[in-house]
CSV table of C-alpha atoms in Angstrom, one decimal:
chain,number,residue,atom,x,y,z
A,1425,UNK,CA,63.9,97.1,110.9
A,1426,UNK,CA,66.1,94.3,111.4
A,1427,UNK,CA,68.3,93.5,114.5
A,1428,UNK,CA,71.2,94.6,112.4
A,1429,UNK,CA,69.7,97.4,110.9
A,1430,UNK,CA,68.9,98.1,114.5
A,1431,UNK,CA,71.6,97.7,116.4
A,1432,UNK,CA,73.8,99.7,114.0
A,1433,UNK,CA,70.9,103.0,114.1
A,1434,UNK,CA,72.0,102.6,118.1
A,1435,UNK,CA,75.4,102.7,117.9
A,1436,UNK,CA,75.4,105.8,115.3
A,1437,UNK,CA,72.9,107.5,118.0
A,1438,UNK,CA,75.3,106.9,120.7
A,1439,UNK,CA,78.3,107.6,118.9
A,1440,UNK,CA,76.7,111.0,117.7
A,1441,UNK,CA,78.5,114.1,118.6
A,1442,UNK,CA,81.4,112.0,119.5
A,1443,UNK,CA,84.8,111.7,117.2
A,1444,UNK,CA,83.6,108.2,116.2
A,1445,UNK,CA,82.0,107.2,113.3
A,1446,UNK,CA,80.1,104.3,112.4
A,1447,UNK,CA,80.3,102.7,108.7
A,1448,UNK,CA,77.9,99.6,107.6
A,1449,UNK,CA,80.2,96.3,105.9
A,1450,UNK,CA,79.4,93.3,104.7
A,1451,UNK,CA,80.0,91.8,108.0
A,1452,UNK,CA,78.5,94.1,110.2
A,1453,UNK,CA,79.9,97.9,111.0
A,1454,UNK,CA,82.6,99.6,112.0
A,1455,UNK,CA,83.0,102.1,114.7
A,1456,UNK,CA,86.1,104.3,113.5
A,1457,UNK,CA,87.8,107.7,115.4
A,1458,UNK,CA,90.4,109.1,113.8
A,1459,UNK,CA,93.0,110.2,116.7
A,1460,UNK,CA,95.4,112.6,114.9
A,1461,UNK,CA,96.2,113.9,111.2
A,1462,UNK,CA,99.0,116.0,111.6
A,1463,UNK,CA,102.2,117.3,109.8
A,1464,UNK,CA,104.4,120.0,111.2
A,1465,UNK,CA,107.9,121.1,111.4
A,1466,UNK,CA,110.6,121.1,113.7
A,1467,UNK,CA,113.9,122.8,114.0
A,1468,UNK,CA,115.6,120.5,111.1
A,1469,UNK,CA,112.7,118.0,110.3
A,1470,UNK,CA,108.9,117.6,108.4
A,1471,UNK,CA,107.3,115.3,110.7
A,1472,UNK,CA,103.8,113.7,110.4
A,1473,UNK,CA,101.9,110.7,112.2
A,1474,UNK,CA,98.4,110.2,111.1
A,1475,UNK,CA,97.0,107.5,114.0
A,1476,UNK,CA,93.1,105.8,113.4
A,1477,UNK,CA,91.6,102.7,115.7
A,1478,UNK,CA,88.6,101.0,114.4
A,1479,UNK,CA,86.7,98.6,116.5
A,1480,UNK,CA,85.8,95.7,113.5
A,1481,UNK,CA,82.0,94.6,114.5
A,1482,UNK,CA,81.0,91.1,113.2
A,1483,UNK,CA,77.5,90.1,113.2
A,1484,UNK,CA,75.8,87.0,113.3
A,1485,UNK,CA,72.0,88.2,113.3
A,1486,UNK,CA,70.1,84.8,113.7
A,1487,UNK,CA,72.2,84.3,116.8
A,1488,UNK,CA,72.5,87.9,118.2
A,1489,UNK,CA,76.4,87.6,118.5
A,1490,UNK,CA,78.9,90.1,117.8
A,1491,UNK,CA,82.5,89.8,117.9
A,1492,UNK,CA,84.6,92.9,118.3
A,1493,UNK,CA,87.4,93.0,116.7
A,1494,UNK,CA,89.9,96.2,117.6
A,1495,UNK,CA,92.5,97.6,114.8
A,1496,UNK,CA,95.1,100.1,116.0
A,1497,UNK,CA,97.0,101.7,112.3
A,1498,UNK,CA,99.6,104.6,112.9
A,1499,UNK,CA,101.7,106.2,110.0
A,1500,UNK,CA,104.4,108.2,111.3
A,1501,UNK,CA,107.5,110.0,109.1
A,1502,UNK,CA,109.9,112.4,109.4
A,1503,UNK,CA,112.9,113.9,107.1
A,1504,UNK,CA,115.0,116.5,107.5
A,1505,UNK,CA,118.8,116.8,108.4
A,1506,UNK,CA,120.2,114.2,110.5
A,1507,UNK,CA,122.5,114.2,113.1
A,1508,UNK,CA,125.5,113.7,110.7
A,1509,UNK,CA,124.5,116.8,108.9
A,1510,UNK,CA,123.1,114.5,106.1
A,1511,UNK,CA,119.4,114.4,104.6
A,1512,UNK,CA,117.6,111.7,106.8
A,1513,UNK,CA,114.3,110.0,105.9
A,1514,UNK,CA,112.6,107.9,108.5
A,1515,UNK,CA,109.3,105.8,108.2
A,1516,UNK,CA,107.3,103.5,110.2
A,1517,UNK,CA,103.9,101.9,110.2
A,1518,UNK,CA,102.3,99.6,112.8
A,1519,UNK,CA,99.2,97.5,113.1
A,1520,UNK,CA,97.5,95.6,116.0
A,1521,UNK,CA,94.7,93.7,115.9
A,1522,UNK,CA,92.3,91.5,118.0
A,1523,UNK,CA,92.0,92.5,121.5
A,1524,UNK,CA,93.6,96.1,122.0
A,1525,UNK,CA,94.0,97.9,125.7
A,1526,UNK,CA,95.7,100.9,125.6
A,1527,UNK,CA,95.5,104.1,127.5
A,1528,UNK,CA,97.6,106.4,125.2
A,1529,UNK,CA,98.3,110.2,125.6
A,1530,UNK,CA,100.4,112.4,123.3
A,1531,UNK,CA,101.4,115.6,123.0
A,1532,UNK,CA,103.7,117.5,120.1
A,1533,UNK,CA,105.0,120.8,119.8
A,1534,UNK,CA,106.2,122.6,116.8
A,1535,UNK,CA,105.2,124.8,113.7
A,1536,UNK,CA,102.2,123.5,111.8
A,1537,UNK,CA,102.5,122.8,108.4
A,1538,UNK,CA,99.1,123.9,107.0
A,1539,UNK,CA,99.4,126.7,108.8
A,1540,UNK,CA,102.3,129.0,108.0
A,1541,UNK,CA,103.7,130.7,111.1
A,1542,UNK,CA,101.3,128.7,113.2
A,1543,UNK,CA,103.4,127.6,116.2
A,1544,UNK,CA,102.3,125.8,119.1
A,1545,UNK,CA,100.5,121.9,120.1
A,1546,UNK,CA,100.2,120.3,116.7
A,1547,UNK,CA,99.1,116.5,118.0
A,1548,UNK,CA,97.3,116.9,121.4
A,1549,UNK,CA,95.2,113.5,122.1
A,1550,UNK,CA,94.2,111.0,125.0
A,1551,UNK,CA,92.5,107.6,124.2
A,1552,UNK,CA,91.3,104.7,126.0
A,1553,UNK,CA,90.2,101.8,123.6
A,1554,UNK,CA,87.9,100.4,125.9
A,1555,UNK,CA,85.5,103.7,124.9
A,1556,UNK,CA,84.7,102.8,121.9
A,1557,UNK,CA,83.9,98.7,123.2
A,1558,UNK,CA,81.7,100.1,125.8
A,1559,UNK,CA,80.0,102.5,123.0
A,1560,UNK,CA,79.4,99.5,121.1
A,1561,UNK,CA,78.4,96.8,124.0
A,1562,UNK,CA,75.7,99.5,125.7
A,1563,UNK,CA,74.0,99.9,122.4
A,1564,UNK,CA,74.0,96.1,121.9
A,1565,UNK,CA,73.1,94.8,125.3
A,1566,UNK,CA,69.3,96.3,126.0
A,1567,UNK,CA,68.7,94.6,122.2
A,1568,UNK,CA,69.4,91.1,123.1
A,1569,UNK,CA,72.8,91.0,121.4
A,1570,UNK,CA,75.8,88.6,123.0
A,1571,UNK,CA,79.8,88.9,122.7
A,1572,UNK,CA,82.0,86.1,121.5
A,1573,UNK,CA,86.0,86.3,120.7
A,1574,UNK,CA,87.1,86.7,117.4
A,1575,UNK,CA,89.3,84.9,115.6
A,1576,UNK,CA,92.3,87.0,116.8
A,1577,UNK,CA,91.1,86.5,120.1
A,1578,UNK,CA,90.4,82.3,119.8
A,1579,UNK,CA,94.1,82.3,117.9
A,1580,UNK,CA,96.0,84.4,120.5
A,1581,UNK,CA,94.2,82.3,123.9
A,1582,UNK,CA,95.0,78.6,122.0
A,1583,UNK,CA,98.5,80.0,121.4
A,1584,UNK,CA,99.0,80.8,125.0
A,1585,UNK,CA,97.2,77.7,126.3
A,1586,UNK,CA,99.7,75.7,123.9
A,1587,UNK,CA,102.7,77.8,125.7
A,1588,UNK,CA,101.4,77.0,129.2
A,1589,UNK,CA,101.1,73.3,128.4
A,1590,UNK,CA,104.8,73.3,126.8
A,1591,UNK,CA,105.8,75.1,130.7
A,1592,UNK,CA,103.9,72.0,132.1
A,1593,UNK,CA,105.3,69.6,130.1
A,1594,UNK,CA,108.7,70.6,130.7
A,1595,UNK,CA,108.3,71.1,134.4
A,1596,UNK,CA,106.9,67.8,135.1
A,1597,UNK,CA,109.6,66.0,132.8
A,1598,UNK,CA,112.1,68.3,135.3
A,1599,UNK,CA,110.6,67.0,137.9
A,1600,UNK,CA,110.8,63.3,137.2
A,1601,UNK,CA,114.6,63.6,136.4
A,1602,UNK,CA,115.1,65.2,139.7
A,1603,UNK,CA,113.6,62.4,141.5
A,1604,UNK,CA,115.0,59.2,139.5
A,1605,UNK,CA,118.5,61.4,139.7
């Protein structure tokens, strides 16, 4: 077995009888829970959300390095009758990715579409990203393997270094006009 092949057969044992699951890639494996899949009605409106986080595992086996990268993706609709009286029909989608913290709790009440006359919580979650990092760096740790930043990581830190040195920059040129003024 190699350290891959390894390291992966530890995270699936660890992440058994959990809600994550663990898929192989090219690059390494992903370790994926799938937080809510729900549609249901309100009063006036269909609404639906469909929320999924997937810590992105990059491997570099001759060095025992991972990278962890994290991928937040929520889907969330409506449509019904808006305030106006008027058919609405409202959409949004958002992504994050590279270094995720997030305690997140939600809670939804209503009438659940797959289930006629089924009324009560229709999205009932908590989540704390970290989980699934310390799932992952547990497994990896007693094997040998090290963590580096990924690339979202390296881009976001040089983009706030550049920032800070821009603050400098322009407090030390401050500075020098004060005193020659």
């Amino acid at each position: 077995m190699t350290p891959t092949q390894e390291l992966i057969a530890r995270v699936r044992a660890a992440a058994e009888g959990s809600p994550y699951v663990v898929e192989e890639r090219p690059y390494g494996f992903d370790l994926t829970i799938d937080l809510v899949d729900a549609t249901w009605w309100t009063l006036l409106r269909k609404n639906a959300v469909k929320r999924v986080f997937t810590h992105e595992v990059r491997l570099e086996e001759g060095r025992r390095r991972m990278t962890i990268t994290d991928v937040s993706n929520e889907v969330r609709w409506d449509a019904g009758v808006g305030p106006s009286g008027r058919p609405s029909l409202h959409a949004e989608k958002q992504v994050q990715k590279g270094r995720v913290y997030e305690f997140s709790s939600e809670k939804q009440w209503g009438a659940d579409a797959a289930t006629p006359g089924g009324i009560g919580k229709v999205v009932d979650y908590t989540f704390r990203a970290s989980e699934g990092r310390d799932l992952i760096r547990d497994a990896a740790k007693p094997l040998g393997w090290s963590e580096g930043m990924g690339r979202e990581q390296k881009i976001g830190l040089a983009a706030a270094l550049f920032a800070l040195a821009i603050v400098v920059v322009i407090g030390v040129v401050a500075g020098v006009i004060l005193l020659v003024s």
